[in-house]
């Protein structure tokens, strides 16, 4: 909690984890300039890895340089990471190797895959595009972490696909706001790290933000 408060008030000035950043890339600049780090997404991925069978496989369809993947690799037996940018792939390979060199995650295997994979088994999958979301919904089995980073809201026929897949959708957020530091500090002191999952309805659009789609039997 102390480290989180320091981060909120921009006192730490460092990115968590022993990984490389490339300041020439947008992803690296985001971390260096804004200390941007998907703590709440990492928390969700680790959380669902504990459910029966879901710790077998983690798949990241936009792995970047590994800011998320390096933090969750030890929670899954197998990790499949896809990244289209060749420069990021090189950095990703180095960062994943750094996280595993000590042997503490020796029981976890990982590979950088050359094509997108939509697992048809119990798994936790993170994606950032509507095309990937639709592909994953067609497989029915995964826990889907969808980060819509674009400003265009998604609606309409996506709900028929969600319903057909048998998933339940939630908007997911960490109750932390740098623009309201006193409220955020109070939340941390009274609740710890407060995560919220609010169930969606077919009337909701998927605005820019983070979403979790769970199979109904979960």
PDB file of C-alpha atoms in Angstrom, residues 10-128:
ATOM      1  CA  UNK A  10       4.489  10.324  -8.453  1.00  0.00           C
ATOM      2  CA  UNK A  11       7.118   9.997  -5.736  1.00  0.00           C
ATOM      3  CA  UNK A  12       8.634   6.683  -6.801  1.00  0.00           C
ATOM      4  CA  UNK A  13       9.436   7.607 -10.395  1.00  0.00           C
ATOM      5  CA  UNK A  14      10.289   4.044 -11.361  1.00  0.00           C
ATOM      6  CA  UNK A  15       8.622   1.255 -13.274  1.00  0.00           C
ATOM      7  CA  UNK A  16       8.021  -1.942 -11.331  1.00  0.00           C
ATOM      8  CA  UNK A  17       9.938  -5.031 -12.392  1.00  0.00           C
ATOM      9  CA  UNK A  18      13.397  -5.721 -13.771  1.00  0.00           C
ATOM     10  CA  UNK A  19      12.585  -5.370 -17.468  1.00  0.00           C
ATOM     11  CA  UNK A  20      13.996  -3.302 -20.329  1.00  0.00           C
ATOM     12  CA  UNK A  21      12.112  -0.345 -21.793  1.00  0.00           C
ATOM     13  CA  UNK A  22      12.780   1.155 -25.200  1.00  0.00           C
ATOM     14  CA  UNK A  23      12.146   4.941 -24.995  1.00  0.00           C
ATOM     15  CA  UNK A  24      11.958   5.095 -28.803  1.00  0.00           C
ATOM     16  CA  UNK A  25       8.712   3.115 -28.702  1.00  0.00           C
ATOM     17  CA  UNK A  26       5.362   4.547 -27.584  1.00  0.00           C
ATOM     18  CA  UNK A  27       4.888   1.802 -24.991  1.00  0.00           C
ATOM     19  CA  UNK A  28       8.220   2.641 -23.410  1.00  0.00           C
ATOM     20  CA  UNK A  29       7.477   6.368 -23.399  1.00  0.00           C
ATOM     21  CA  UNK A  30       4.139   5.760 -21.666  1.00  0.00           C
ATOM     22  CA  UNK A  31       5.870   4.004 -18.775  1.00  0.00           C
ATOM     23  CA  UNK A  32       8.756   6.464 -18.539  1.00  0.00           C
ATOM     24  CA  UNK A  33       6.566   9.570 -18.755  1.00  0.00           C
ATOM     25  CA  UNK A  34       3.421   8.502 -16.902  1.00  0.00           C
ATOM     26  CA  UNK A  35       4.611   5.463 -14.916  1.00  0.00           C
ATOM     27  CA  UNK A  36       1.802   3.642 -16.731  1.00  0.00           C
ATOM     28  CA  UNK A  37       1.522   0.087 -15.503  1.00  0.00           C
ATOM     29  CA  UNK A  38      -1.429  -2.286 -15.801  1.00  0.00           C
ATOM     30  CA  UNK A  39      -1.441  -3.332 -12.150  1.00  0.00           C
ATOM     31  CA  UNK A  40      -5.174  -4.042 -12.107  1.00  0.00           C
ATOM     32  CA  UNK A  41      -4.970  -6.195 -15.252  1.00  0.00           C
ATOM     33  CA  UNK A  42      -2.050  -8.145 -13.789  1.00  0.00           C
ATOM     34  CA  UNK A  43      -4.104  -8.667 -10.640  1.00  0.00           C
ATOM     35  CA  UNK A  44      -7.074 -10.030 -12.650  1.00  0.00           C
ATOM     36  CA  UNK A  45      -4.932 -12.414 -14.696  1.00  0.00           C
ATOM     37  CA  UNK A  46      -3.296 -13.829 -11.574  1.00  0.00           C
ATOM     38  CA  UNK A  47      -6.669 -14.090  -9.841  1.00  0.00           C
ATOM     39  CA  UNK A  48      -8.299 -16.212 -12.555  1.00  0.00           C
ATOM     40  CA  UNK A  49      -5.228 -18.443 -12.851  1.00  0.00           C
ATOM     41  CA  UNK A  50      -6.293 -19.935  -9.504  1.00  0.00           C
ATOM     42  CA  UNK A  51      -9.549 -21.335 -10.879  1.00  0.00           C
ATOM     43  CA  UNK A  52      -9.621 -25.046 -11.691  1.00  0.00           C
ATOM     44  CA  UNK A  53      -7.955 -25.627 -15.046  1.00  0.00           C
ATOM     45  CA  UNK A  54      -7.400 -21.985 -15.943  1.00  0.00           C
ATOM     46  CA  UNK A  55      -3.808 -21.986 -14.714  1.00  0.00           C
ATOM     47  CA  UNK A  56      -2.787 -24.264 -17.577  1.00  0.00           C
ATOM     48  CA  UNK A  57      -2.459 -21.558 -20.218  1.00  0.00           C
ATOM     49  CA  UNK A  58      -2.068 -17.792 -20.502  1.00  0.00           C
ATOM     50  CA  UNK A  59      -2.211 -16.251 -23.964  1.00  0.00           C
ATOM     51  CA  UNK A  60      -1.395 -12.601 -24.686  1.00  0.00           C
ATOM     52  CA  UNK A  61      -2.417 -11.410 -28.155  1.00  0.00           C
ATOM     53  CA  UNK A  62      -0.633  -8.050 -27.799  1.00  0.00           C
ATOM     54  CA  UNK A  63       2.350  -8.823 -25.592  1.00  0.00           C
ATOM     55  CA  UNK A  64       4.331  -5.661 -26.363  1.00  0.00           C
ATOM     56  CA  UNK A  65       7.669  -5.656 -24.539  1.00  0.00           C
ATOM     57  CA  UNK A  66       6.270  -7.832 -21.751  1.00  0.00           C
ATOM     58  CA  UNK A  67       5.089  -5.337 -19.116  1.00  0.00           C
ATOM     59  CA  UNK A  68       2.170  -7.670 -18.317  1.00  0.00           C
ATOM     60  CA  UNK A  69       3.470 -11.059 -19.450  1.00  0.00           C
ATOM     61  CA  UNK A  70       6.626 -10.884 -17.345  1.00  0.00           C
ATOM     62  CA  UNK A  71       4.530 -10.354 -14.223  1.00  0.00           C
ATOM     63  CA  UNK A  72       2.159 -13.293 -14.733  1.00  0.00           C
ATOM     64  CA  UNK A  73       4.390 -15.939 -16.326  1.00  0.00           C
ATOM     65  CA  UNK A  74       4.950 -17.796 -13.054  1.00  0.00           C
ATOM     66  CA  UNK A  75       1.228 -18.286 -12.476  1.00  0.00           C
ATOM     67  CA  UNK A  76       0.620 -20.477 -15.535  1.00  0.00           C
ATOM     68  CA  UNK A  77       2.121 -23.749 -16.727  1.00  0.00           C
ATOM     69  CA  UNK A  78       2.242 -22.493 -20.299  1.00  0.00           C
ATOM     70  CA  UNK A  79       2.397 -18.995 -21.742  1.00  0.00           C
ATOM     71  CA  UNK A  80       1.861 -18.088 -25.402  1.00  0.00           C
ATOM     72  CA  UNK A  81       2.800 -14.532 -26.373  1.00  0.00           C
ATOM     73  CA  UNK A  82       1.998 -12.872 -29.686  1.00  0.00           C
ATOM     74  CA  UNK A  83       3.452  -9.565 -30.832  1.00  0.00           C
ATOM     75  CA  UNK A  84       3.447  -8.298 -34.427  1.00  0.00           C
ATOM     76  CA  UNK A  85       6.128  -5.611 -34.032  1.00  0.00           C
ATOM     77  CA  UNK A  86       9.539  -7.172 -34.687  1.00  0.00           C
ATOM     78  CA  UNK A  87      11.422  -4.699 -32.478  1.00  0.00           C
ATOM     79  CA  UNK A  88       9.064  -5.361 -29.587  1.00  0.00           C
ATOM     80  CA  UNK A  89       9.469  -9.109 -30.110  1.00  0.00           C
ATOM     81  CA  UNK A  90      13.212  -8.772 -29.551  1.00  0.00           C
ATOM     82  CA  UNK A  91      12.702  -6.807 -26.336  1.00  0.00           C
ATOM     83  CA  UNK A  92       9.965  -9.217 -25.239  1.00  0.00           C
ATOM     84  CA  UNK A  93      12.277 -12.212 -25.648  1.00  0.00           C
ATOM     85  CA  UNK A  94      14.963 -10.540 -23.516  1.00  0.00           C
ATOM     86  CA  UNK A  95      12.501  -9.527 -20.807  1.00  0.00           C
ATOM     87  CA  UNK A  96      10.900 -12.969 -20.590  1.00  0.00           C
ATOM     88  CA  UNK A  97      14.364 -14.519 -20.329  1.00  0.00           C
ATOM     89  CA  UNK A  98      15.302 -12.113 -17.531  1.00  0.00           C
ATOM     90  CA  UNK A  99      12.212 -13.078 -15.550  1.00  0.00           C
ATOM     91  CA  UNK A 100      13.058 -16.761 -15.821  1.00  0.00           C
ATOM     92  CA  UNK A 101      16.838 -16.812 -15.467  1.00  0.00           C
ATOM     93  CA  UNK A 102      16.785 -17.315 -11.689  1.00  0.00           C
ATOM     94  CA  UNK A 103      14.836 -20.545 -12.001  1.00  0.00           C
ATOM     95  CA  UNK A 104      12.052 -19.359  -9.707  1.00  0.00           C
ATOM     96  CA  UNK A 105       9.607 -19.834 -12.591  1.00  0.00           C
ATOM     97  CA  UNK A 106      11.263 -22.960 -13.938  1.00  0.00           C
ATOM     98  CA  UNK A 107       7.963 -24.846 -13.867  1.00  0.00           C
ATOM     99  CA  UNK A 108       6.419 -22.314 -16.265  1.00  0.00           C
ATOM    100  CA  UNK A 109       7.000 -22.601 -19.985  1.00  0.00           C
ATOM    101  CA  UNK A 110       6.627 -19.737 -22.432  1.00  0.00           C
ATOM    102  CA  UNK A 111       6.910 -19.195 -26.160  1.00  0.00           C
ATOM    103  CA  UNK A 112       6.603 -16.257 -28.509  1.00  0.00           C
ATOM    104  CA  UNK A 113       4.176 -17.357 -31.215  1.00  0.00           C
ATOM    105  CA  UNK A 114       4.243 -16.078 -34.797  1.00  0.00           C
ATOM    106  CA  UNK A 115       0.455 -16.171 -35.356  1.00  0.00           C
ATOM    107  CA  UNK A 116      -2.538 -15.320 -33.191  1.00  0.00           C
ATOM    108  CA  UNK A 117      -3.948 -18.258 -31.279  1.00  0.00           C
ATOM    109  CA  UNK A 118      -7.499 -18.509 -29.973  1.00  0.00           C
ATOM    110  CA  UNK A 119      -7.338 -21.326 -27.398  1.00  0.00           C
ATOM    111  CA  UNK A 120     -10.231 -23.794 -27.329  1.00  0.00           C
ATOM    112  CA  UNK A 121      -9.367 -24.959 -23.821  1.00  0.00           C
ATOM    113  CA  UNK A 122      -9.644 -23.400 -20.376  1.00  0.00           C
ATOM    114  CA  UNK A 123      -7.260 -20.462 -20.411  1.00  0.00           C
ATOM    115  CA  UNK A 124      -6.860 -16.779 -19.623  1.00  0.00           C
ATOM    116  CA  UNK A 125      -6.388 -14.612 -22.711  1.00  0.00           C
ATOM    117  CA  UNK A 126      -5.681 -10.888 -23.013  1.00  0.00           C
ATOM    118  CA  UNK A 127      -6.458  -8.990 -26.210  1.00  0.00           C
ATOM    119  CA  UNK A 128      -6.833  -5.417 -27.475  1.00  0.00           C
TER     120      UNK A 128
END
